[in-house]
Amino acid sequence: MSDLEHLDVLVVGAGLSGIGAGYRLRTMSPTRTWAILEARDSLGGTWDLFRYPGVRSDSDMMTLGFPFEPWTDPDAIADGPKILDYLRRTADKHGITERIRLGHKVVAADWSSDEALWTVTVEHAGTRRQLTCSFLYLCSGYYDYERPHDPQLPGLETFEGQVVHPQFWPDDLDVSGRKVVVIGSGATAVTLVPSLADAGADVTMLQRTPTWIASLPRQDRVRDVLQKVLPGRAAGTAARYKNVLGTMGVYELSRRRPAVMRSMLSKGAAKSLGSTDLVADHFTPTYDPWDQRLCVVPDGDLFEAVRSGRAHVVTDTIETFVPHGIRLHSGRELDADVVVTATGLRIKLAGGIAMTVDGQARPTGDLTVYRGVMFAGVPNLAVCVGYVNASWTLRADLANRYVCRLLGHMEQNAWRVATPHAPEGMEGRPLLPLASGYVQRAAADLPQQGDGAPWLMRQNYLLDRRDMLRSDVTEAMSFGR
Ligand SMILES: Cc1cc2nc3c(=O)[nH]c(=O)nc-3n(C[C@H](O)[C@H](O)[C@H](O)COP(=O)(O)OP(=O)(O)OC[C@H]3O[C@@H](n4cnc5c(N)ncnc54)[C@H](O)[C@@H]3O)c2cc1C
């Protein structure tokens, strides 16, 4: 027996997923020993890292919040500090904070079938140490915290102003009275533009291509009524289902009747902007809604900023940076004191952990998902991944509960090892239904899904709920002692 510290379950990451996993482990697997290792010096993941002005959710908080801790703040679309505060309070209240080991970065995980355990290598305070666990649960998010996507902007080195990436927003950046160009048209750019305008900047959103954008009310009147007439948990559940069905309805309509959705979004934008020309020029993508993520703006704040002239949108491509700004392929030049590169994340799966199974490297790009939670041929390992077309937490919580169900089955039957086994010759398919740049750039590192259950990564909460909470955990799974 080695003298390394051993835990039954090791969770990697103390963001929204890891905190939710902690709650489910505590309540559904009370006999197991477990801890959460977190690379950073604070919990909260995404909601602690991103500090740019206006950072907020773009899905509603009734579904982004945990089902066991209903979101009660009046804002249905909430800003980052409120979400971080909610995560901290939830972790404290449910006894999860004390299980989190901050500043512990997992760099390698090696499975040994002989010992039926993972040996995990961790960097902490400048040194490396190892511990073992029976089950490894990766709640490490989906993107690189250190390196965002670098679009290789031409001539950037000649620019004499300040260049800022939203992932590393400087605390002391004052944009008031300065010319700011935000490059990008995704969720981050559409959040930043009205916030920078509010902060007194003369702001221009420079986009290569438009994005579909929907305006949603910041506050949810129906939820407010439900909270008045129903007790806390019941109100939370009712509001969650209302929003689950609403979001699924929009997604299904977009997929089945894209022309209807295009028309609805265009009309909504035209009403907010007071101009059909602006919609035609800057808010009409060539792709259909939900081919890429649909962006949400609360109370139409981006449209309002553009309509009032406090913000501008330019659709063009960059020829080169110049000392005072950006020259575009149209010949136009944009003056800038500050350029914000809202050009996207770099996908990083499995926390960048180098993984081996009995000495053989298992890169994520070679793997096939099982129920979107485990991988074929990889024992005692699960990953927590949310939805791309609905709130992350909806799926993350199902994954957490599925893992606890599997652990319960293993405990009852004294199994030490559970390994999904894919059928011979199963056809592989791409994992995600999005044509977005960040997904396409990561294609080689993404696992694949199979051609039928339980090898599918569905983007459908109602089907997943039945599957993850009720399915036979022995299906396509081999167990061993
Ligand atoms: C700006 C922004 C806004 C978003 N808004 C929404 C939204 O409105 N709705 C929605 O559904 N989704 C949204 N998302 C997606 C969002 O990331 C998820 O909602 C959710 O926060 C993911 O939680 P997570 O815990 O899985 O991952 P993260 O929040 O990324 O947390 C992962 C944690 O794991 C840690 N970690 C990673 N690797 C290791 C390692 N090797 N060792 C130890 N620790 C490690 C990280 O340090 C981090 O703390 C948004 C993302 C961004 C960037």
XYZ file of C-alpha atoms and ligand atoms in Angstrom:
534
model
C 0.000 0.000 0.000
C 1.464 3.363 -1.011
C 1.689 6.116 1.583
C 0.164 8.700 -0.760
C -3.007 10.388 0.446
C -6.037 8.548 -0.968
C -9.569 9.830 -1.615
C -12.569 7.977 -2.969
C -13.460 10.809 -5.338
C -11.281 13.660 -6.526
C -13.064 16.564 -8.177
C -10.963 18.912 -10.333
C -12.197 22.509 -10.480
C -14.191 24.700 -8.089
C -16.331 26.583 -10.576
C -20.053 26.231 -10.931
C -19.719 22.548 -11.916
C -17.330 21.566 -9.121
C -19.435 23.307 -6.464
C -22.540 21.534 -7.781
C -20.624 18.239 -7.764
C -19.653 18.864 -4.141
C -23.294 19.325 -3.176
C -24.357 16.105 -4.895
C -21.456 14.128 -3.418
C -22.268 15.428 0.035
C -25.968 14.582 -0.226
C -26.007 11.514 -2.500
C -22.686 9.813 -1.632
C -22.263 10.673 2.061
C -19.955 7.724 2.838
C -17.340 8.617 0.221
C -14.239 10.662 0.993
C -13.708 13.492 -1.465
C -12.053 16.840 -2.101
C -12.019 19.479 -4.799
C -8.668 20.589 -6.221
C -8.712 24.086 -7.706
C -5.768 25.544 -9.635
C -6.610 29.159 -8.867
C -6.493 30.928 -5.521
C -10.241 31.435 -5.393
C -13.374 29.515 -6.258
C -15.931 30.488 -8.890
C -14.054 29.659 -12.121
C -15.448 31.722 -15.002
C -17.289 34.057 -12.650
C -14.127 34.901 -10.759
C -11.810 35.099 -13.764
C -13.772 37.460 -15.987
C -13.774 41.030 -14.678
C -14.504 43.149 -17.743
C -17.115 45.915 -17.443
C -20.655 44.578 -17.561
C -19.661 40.880 -17.426
C -22.923 38.977 -16.999
C -24.781 35.789 -17.740
C -26.362 35.433 -21.137
C -28.773 32.773 -20.032
C -31.386 33.228 -17.327
C -30.298 32.712 -13.743
C -33.204 30.418 -12.861
C -31.590 27.768 -15.049
C -27.963 28.878 -14.562
C -28.473 28.728 -10.787
C -28.489 25.402 -8.947
C -31.806 23.567 -8.533
C -30.959 22.994 -4.863
C -30.294 26.702 -4.255
C -32.838 28.686 -6.287
C -31.731 32.058 -7.612
C -33.840 34.686 -5.835
C -32.231 37.968 -6.914
C -34.631 40.184 -8.946
C -32.267 40.156 -11.957
C -32.996 37.217 -14.237
C -29.883 38.070 -16.257
C -27.274 38.828 -13.627
C -23.877 40.453 -13.570
C -20.667 38.568 -12.801
C -20.168 39.873 -9.214
C -23.692 38.743 -8.248
C -23.086 35.283 -9.711
C -19.737 34.992 -7.946
C -21.329 36.026 -4.656
C -24.076 33.405 -5.175
C -21.464 30.700 -5.843
C -19.492 31.645 -2.711
C -22.636 31.696 -0.547
C -23.804 28.355 -1.937
C -20.414 26.731 -1.345
C -20.312 28.070 2.237
C -23.891 27.141 3.075
C -23.589 23.547 1.887
C -20.217 22.782 3.441
C -18.337 22.700 0.146
C -15.859 25.539 0.735
C -14.008 23.530 3.368
C -13.470 20.689 0.883
C -11.824 22.941 -1.715
C -8.034 23.011 -1.859
C -7.104 26.236 -3.619
C -3.863 26.661 -5.542
C -3.777 22.957 -6.479
C -3.345 22.451 -10.211
C -3.724 18.899 -11.500
C -1.198 18.285 -14.273
C -1.328 14.521 -14.800
C -3.566 11.561 -14.035
C -2.479 7.958 -14.528
C -4.838 5.028 -14.189
C -3.525 1.670 -13.051
C -5.826 -1.319 -13.628
C -3.698 -3.435 -11.261
C -4.305 -1.069 -8.375
C -7.730 0.130 -9.591
C -6.876 3.754 -8.908
C -5.750 7.022 -10.418
C -2.436 8.542 -9.383
C -2.847 12.276 -9.734
C 0.063 14.718 -9.976
C -0.617 18.133 -8.529
C 1.334 21.400 -8.605
C 1.013 23.339 -5.381
C 3.093 26.239 -4.067
C 5.828 25.596 -6.600
C 6.196 21.888 -5.882
C 4.737 18.718 -7.317
C 3.122 16.047 -5.204
C 0.945 13.023 -5.871
C -2.189 11.564 -4.397
C -4.472 8.743 -5.420
C -8.191 8.466 -5.932
C -10.608 5.753 -6.936
C -12.733 7.999 -9.122
C -11.634 11.151 -10.912
C -14.255 13.760 -11.759
C -13.175 16.604 -14.033
C -15.198 19.761 -13.461
C -12.524 21.836 -15.121
C -14.631 23.827 -17.595
C -13.946 24.001 -21.306
C -11.458 26.764 -22.040
C -7.874 27.786 -21.441
C -7.543 30.181 -18.505
C -4.030 31.278 -19.421
C -4.202 31.625 -23.207
C -7.259 32.955 -25.035
C -7.598 32.572 -28.813
C -4.971 34.628 -30.649
C -6.365 35.678 -34.046
C -2.934 37.004 -35.180
C -4.157 40.526 -35.914
C -1.932 42.022 -38.649
C 0.379 44.838 -37.637
C -0.756 44.811 -34.009
C 2.796 45.548 -32.873
C 2.689 48.929 -34.624
C -0.336 50.132 -32.631
C 0.657 52.769 -30.082
C -2.485 52.589 -27.935
C -3.432 50.041 -25.299
C -4.521 46.490 -26.221
C -6.707 44.680 -23.717
C -8.114 41.154 -23.731
C -11.408 40.690 -21.851
C -9.980 37.618 -20.083
C -7.322 39.819 -18.435
C -9.109 43.112 -17.839
C -6.880 45.638 -15.999
C -8.519 46.871 -12.759
C -7.357 50.424 -13.361
C -8.405 50.888 -16.998
C -10.297 54.168 -17.322
C -12.025 54.433 -20.714
C -13.871 57.660 -20.047
C -13.423 60.104 -22.934
C -11.270 57.629 -24.871
C -11.830 56.029 -28.244
C -12.288 52.294 -27.774
C -12.595 49.731 -30.563
C -13.972 46.345 -29.519
C -13.033 43.650 -32.040
C -15.574 40.837 -32.137
C -19.303 40.237 -32.291
C -19.867 37.424 -29.802
C -21.298 37.373 -26.286
C -18.326 39.262 -24.820
C -18.314 42.034 -27.415
C -22.070 42.654 -27.182
C -21.763 42.853 -23.396
C -18.761 45.167 -23.414
C -19.985 47.706 -25.949
C -22.929 49.177 -23.984
C -20.976 48.962 -20.713
C -18.020 50.873 -22.153
C -20.434 53.433 -23.594
C -21.970 53.798 -20.113
C -18.459 54.325 -18.743
C -18.037 57.315 -21.070
C -16.025 55.745 -23.894
C -16.541 56.563 -27.546
C -16.938 52.926 -28.512
C -17.014 51.089 -31.829
C -17.735 47.404 -32.265
C -15.687 46.141 -35.214
C -17.059 42.854 -36.496
C -15.965 40.723 -39.411
C -19.450 39.207 -39.672
C -22.695 39.855 -37.779
C -24.151 37.642 -35.053
C -27.797 36.860 -34.327
C -28.818 38.827 -31.251
C -32.004 38.572 -29.192
C -33.127 41.078 -26.600
C -34.422 39.578 -23.334
C -35.893 41.392 -20.328
C -33.357 41.741 -17.515
C -36.131 40.945 -15.064
C -38.636 38.118 -15.382
C -42.133 39.199 -14.358
C -43.591 35.681 -14.517
C -40.863 34.434 -12.173
C -41.607 37.352 -9.827
C -45.275 36.326 -9.679
C -44.357 32.658 -9.135
C -42.153 33.716 -6.222
C -45.057 35.567 -4.652
C -47.560 32.708 -4.901
C -45.377 29.616 -4.397
C -42.954 28.639 -1.613
C -39.171 29.058 -2.351
C -38.151 25.712 -3.873
C -41.452 25.247 -5.744
C -41.199 28.749 -7.235
C -37.619 28.003 -8.297
C -38.643 24.730 -9.955
C -41.625 26.273 -11.749
C -39.523 29.192 -13.024
C -36.772 26.791 -14.115
C -39.150 24.631 -16.153
C -40.784 27.677 -17.706
C -37.365 28.821 -18.909
C -36.172 25.348 -19.920
C -39.210 24.978 -22.171
C -38.901 28.537 -23.485
C -35.217 28.068 -24.390
C -35.873 24.669 -25.965
C -38.752 26.181 -27.959
C -36.498 28.920 -29.378
C -33.786 26.377 -30.223
C -36.192 23.959 -31.921
C -37.878 26.753 -33.865
C -34.444 27.979 -35.010
C -33.506 24.501 -36.224
C -36.827 23.575 -37.836
C -38.067 26.928 -39.147
C -34.959 29.108 -39.475
C -36.695 31.630 -41.744
C -39.313 32.306 -39.053
C -36.627 32.812 -36.429
C -34.544 35.044 -38.709
C -37.570 37.212 -39.319
C -38.453 37.413 -35.613
C -34.906 38.372 -34.625
C -34.596 40.930 -37.421
C -37.908 42.550 -36.532
C -36.957 42.684 -32.848
C -33.608 44.296 -33.671
C -35.202 46.783 -36.081
C -37.709 47.847 -33.437
C -34.984 48.420 -30.838
C -32.634 50.150 -33.273
C -35.343 52.173 -34.991
C -33.780 51.279 -38.346
C -34.072 48.417 -40.798
C -30.908 49.611 -42.593
C -28.801 49.074 -39.477
C -30.253 45.567 -39.162
C -29.525 44.762 -42.807
C -25.969 46.140 -42.603
C -24.830 44.890 -39.191
C -27.256 42.462 -37.574
C -28.121 39.971 -40.314
C -25.716 37.025 -40.323
C -25.337 34.758 -43.351
C -25.860 31.673 -41.173
C -29.088 30.593 -39.464
C -29.859 31.270 -35.792
C -28.211 28.630 -33.599
C -25.754 27.491 -36.291
C -23.667 29.533 -33.890
C -24.625 30.577 -30.369
C -27.464 33.071 -30.231
C -26.332 36.165 -28.317
C -28.598 37.758 -25.746
C -28.698 41.437 -24.765
C -30.671 42.413 -21.659
C -33.373 44.992 -22.315
C -31.792 45.563 -25.746
C -28.910 47.520 -24.152
C -26.594 47.120 -27.148
C -29.278 48.276 -29.586
C -30.097 51.221 -27.350
C -26.417 52.265 -27.195
C -26.193 52.140 -31.010
C -29.527 53.897 -31.515
C -28.519 56.737 -29.210
C -25.197 57.170 -31.023
C -23.162 56.270 -27.912
C -21.824 53.204 -29.710
C -21.161 52.376 -33.347
C -20.959 49.151 -35.299
C -18.625 48.640 -38.250
C -18.730 45.452 -40.319
C -15.438 45.152 -42.133
C -12.127 43.302 -41.998
C -8.791 44.490 -40.699
C -6.098 45.208 -43.253
C -3.575 46.260 -40.639
C -3.133 48.084 -37.377
C -1.524 51.508 -37.679
C 0.005 53.569 -34.845
C -3.248 55.465 -34.159
C -5.774 52.716 -34.828
C -6.921 50.210 -37.450
C -7.005 50.382 -41.243
C -9.827 48.338 -42.753
C -9.999 46.596 -46.102
C -12.602 49.133 -47.239
C -9.917 51.817 -46.839
C -11.615 53.330 -43.797
C -9.524 53.963 -40.693
C -10.758 53.682 -37.108
C -8.917 55.802 -34.564
C -8.403 54.075 -31.236
C -6.825 54.820 -27.869
C -7.753 51.360 -26.635
C -8.416 48.164 -28.614
C -10.282 45.332 -26.917
C -9.709 41.960 -28.544
C -12.986 40.176 -27.798
C -11.942 37.493 -30.250
C -12.814 34.448 -28.233
C -11.712 31.638 -26.018
C -9.402 28.743 -26.721
C -11.077 25.463 -25.905
C -9.181 23.288 -23.453
C -10.738 20.066 -22.308
C -10.049 17.954 -19.269
C -8.219 20.830 -17.580
C -5.185 20.243 -19.808
C -4.384 17.171 -17.700
C -2.057 14.629 -19.354
C -3.954 11.377 -18.959
C -2.768 7.788 -19.275
C -4.569 4.456 -18.841
C -2.166 1.641 -17.947
C 0.716 3.629 -19.377
C -1.018 4.552 -22.633
C -1.683 8.237 -23.353
C -5.386 9.016 -23.856
C -5.662 12.419 -25.574
C -9.213 13.829 -25.545
C -9.357 13.949 -29.360
C -9.148 10.126 -29.509
C -12.026 9.493 -27.095
C -15.722 8.703 -27.547
C -18.197 10.016 -25.001
C -20.557 7.836 -22.997
C -23.748 9.715 -22.055
C -21.653 12.847 -22.507
C -20.175 12.144 -19.041
C -17.630 9.307 -19.343
C -15.387 7.962 -22.121
C -15.247 4.560 -23.791
C -12.322 2.556 -22.456
C -11.421 4.982 -19.655
C -12.232 3.568 -16.193
C -13.547 5.569 -13.249
C -13.368 8.934 -14.938
C -16.146 11.439 -15.602
C -16.292 14.958 -16.997
C -18.853 17.619 -16.239
C -19.892 19.503 -19.355
C -22.939 21.735 -19.783
C -25.132 22.619 -22.730
C -24.177 24.869 -25.609
C -27.829 25.738 -26.359
C -29.100 26.208 -22.787
C -27.751 26.964 -19.333
C -24.611 25.051 -18.441
C -25.911 24.107 -15.018
C -28.904 22.184 -16.350
C -26.640 19.544 -17.794
C -23.851 19.891 -15.223
C -26.257 19.024 -12.409
C -27.556 15.976 -14.306
C -23.959 14.842 -14.811
C -23.264 15.305 -11.092
C -26.281 13.229 -10.163
C -25.442 10.557 -12.731
C -21.930 10.221 -11.295
C -23.346 9.842 -7.774
C -25.818 7.199 -9.021
C -22.968 5.266 -10.603
C -20.885 5.568 -7.418
C -23.885 4.299 -5.421
C -24.275 1.285 -7.700
C -20.563 0.494 -7.415
C -20.695 0.751 -3.626
C -23.764 -1.484 -3.299
C -22.159 -4.170 -5.455
C -18.615 -3.745 -4.159
C -17.384 -2.917 -7.674
C -14.172 -0.922 -7.742
C -13.999 -0.255 -11.476
C -16.565 0.948 -14.030
C -15.567 1.260 -17.693
C -17.864 2.165 -20.604
C -17.384 -0.142 -23.591
C -18.299 1.034 -27.091
C -19.610 -1.496 -29.614
C -17.202 -2.579 -32.372
C -17.333 -0.396 -35.465
C -19.571 2.320 -34.027
C -19.713 5.364 -36.331
C -18.293 8.540 -34.789
C -19.882 11.966 -35.133
C -18.779 15.487 -34.143
C -19.500 16.260 -30.526
C -21.041 19.727 -30.806
C -23.746 21.057 -33.155
C -22.095 24.468 -33.593
C -20.210 25.974 -36.545
C -18.695 28.649 -34.260
C -15.027 29.456 -34.790
C -13.971 28.377 -31.288
C -15.552 24.942 -31.806
C -14.075 24.464 -35.291
C -10.598 25.530 -34.127
C -10.688 22.864 -31.415
C -12.063 20.071 -33.644
C -8.933 17.907 -33.344
C -9.044 17.975 -29.522
C -12.759 17.319 -29.141
C -13.906 13.787 -28.383
C -16.536 12.344 -30.691
C -19.980 11.013 -29.948
C -21.425 7.750 -31.232
C -24.414 7.025 -33.458
C -26.964 6.064 -30.814
C -27.704 6.046 -27.073
C -25.859 5.895 -24.695
C -23.095 7.313 -26.886
C -24.827 10.556 -27.774
C -24.091 14.025 -26.454
C -27.587 15.401 -26.641
C -28.416 19.070 -26.325
C -31.836 18.356 -24.837
C -32.498 18.713 -21.124
C -35.731 16.730 -21.011
C -34.242 13.665 -22.752
C -31.043 13.925 -20.712
C -32.962 14.251 -17.477
C -34.721 10.950 -18.043
C -31.507 9.317 -19.198
C -29.152 10.551 -16.479
C -31.538 10.176 -13.553
C -33.335 6.942 -14.471
C -31.310 4.953 -16.999
C -29.705 1.620 -16.176
C -26.168 2.504 -15.052
C -24.958 -0.941 -16.141
C -25.822 -0.312 -19.819
C -22.674 -0.658 -21.987
C -20.606 -0.541 -18.775
C -18.270 -3.261 -17.559
C -17.558 -3.550 -13.839
C -14.633 -5.088 -12.021
C -13.299 -5.664 -8.537
C -17.909 35.492 -19.938
C -18.675 34.202 -19.904
C -20.062 34.218 -19.715
C -20.769 33.015 -19.675
N -22.123 33.064 -19.518
C -22.815 31.922 -19.488
C -24.228 31.930 -19.325
O -24.866 32.955 -19.216
N -24.872 30.742 -19.309
C -24.218 29.567 -19.449
O -24.854 28.528 -19.413
N -22.876 29.534 -19.599
C -22.168 30.669 -19.627
N -20.811 30.621 -19.784
C -20.127 29.342 -19.810
C -19.575 29.131 -18.373
O -18.245 28.892 -18.423
C -20.388 28.102 -17.634
O -21.680 28.578 -17.416
C -19.888 27.731 -16.235
O -19.453 28.842 -15.506
C -18.845 26.701 -16.349
O -18.573 26.264 -15.052
P -17.463 25.166 -14.813
O -17.310 25.034 -13.356
O -17.794 23.938 -15.573
O -16.167 25.753 -15.496
P -15.326 27.019 -15.078
O -16.161 28.122 -14.611
O -14.407 27.286 -16.237
O -14.485 26.503 -13.831
C -13.519 25.502 -13.991
C -12.586 25.556 -12.818
O -11.673 24.459 -12.944
C -10.378 24.903 -12.628
N -9.418 24.036 -13.314
C -9.297 23.846 -14.647
N -8.295 22.984 -14.895
C -7.779 22.621 -13.694
C -6.712 21.754 -13.314
N -5.990 21.095 -14.217
N -6.439 21.612 -11.975
C -7.205 22.273 -11.037
N -8.210 23.124 -11.371
C -8.488 23.285 -12.677
C -10.348 26.336 -13.130
O -9.323 27.072 -12.492
C -11.748 26.814 -12.775
O -11.812 27.383 -11.507
C -20.087 31.793 -19.835
C -18.698 31.796 -20.047
C -18.010 32.977 -20.092
C -16.520 32.922 -20.331
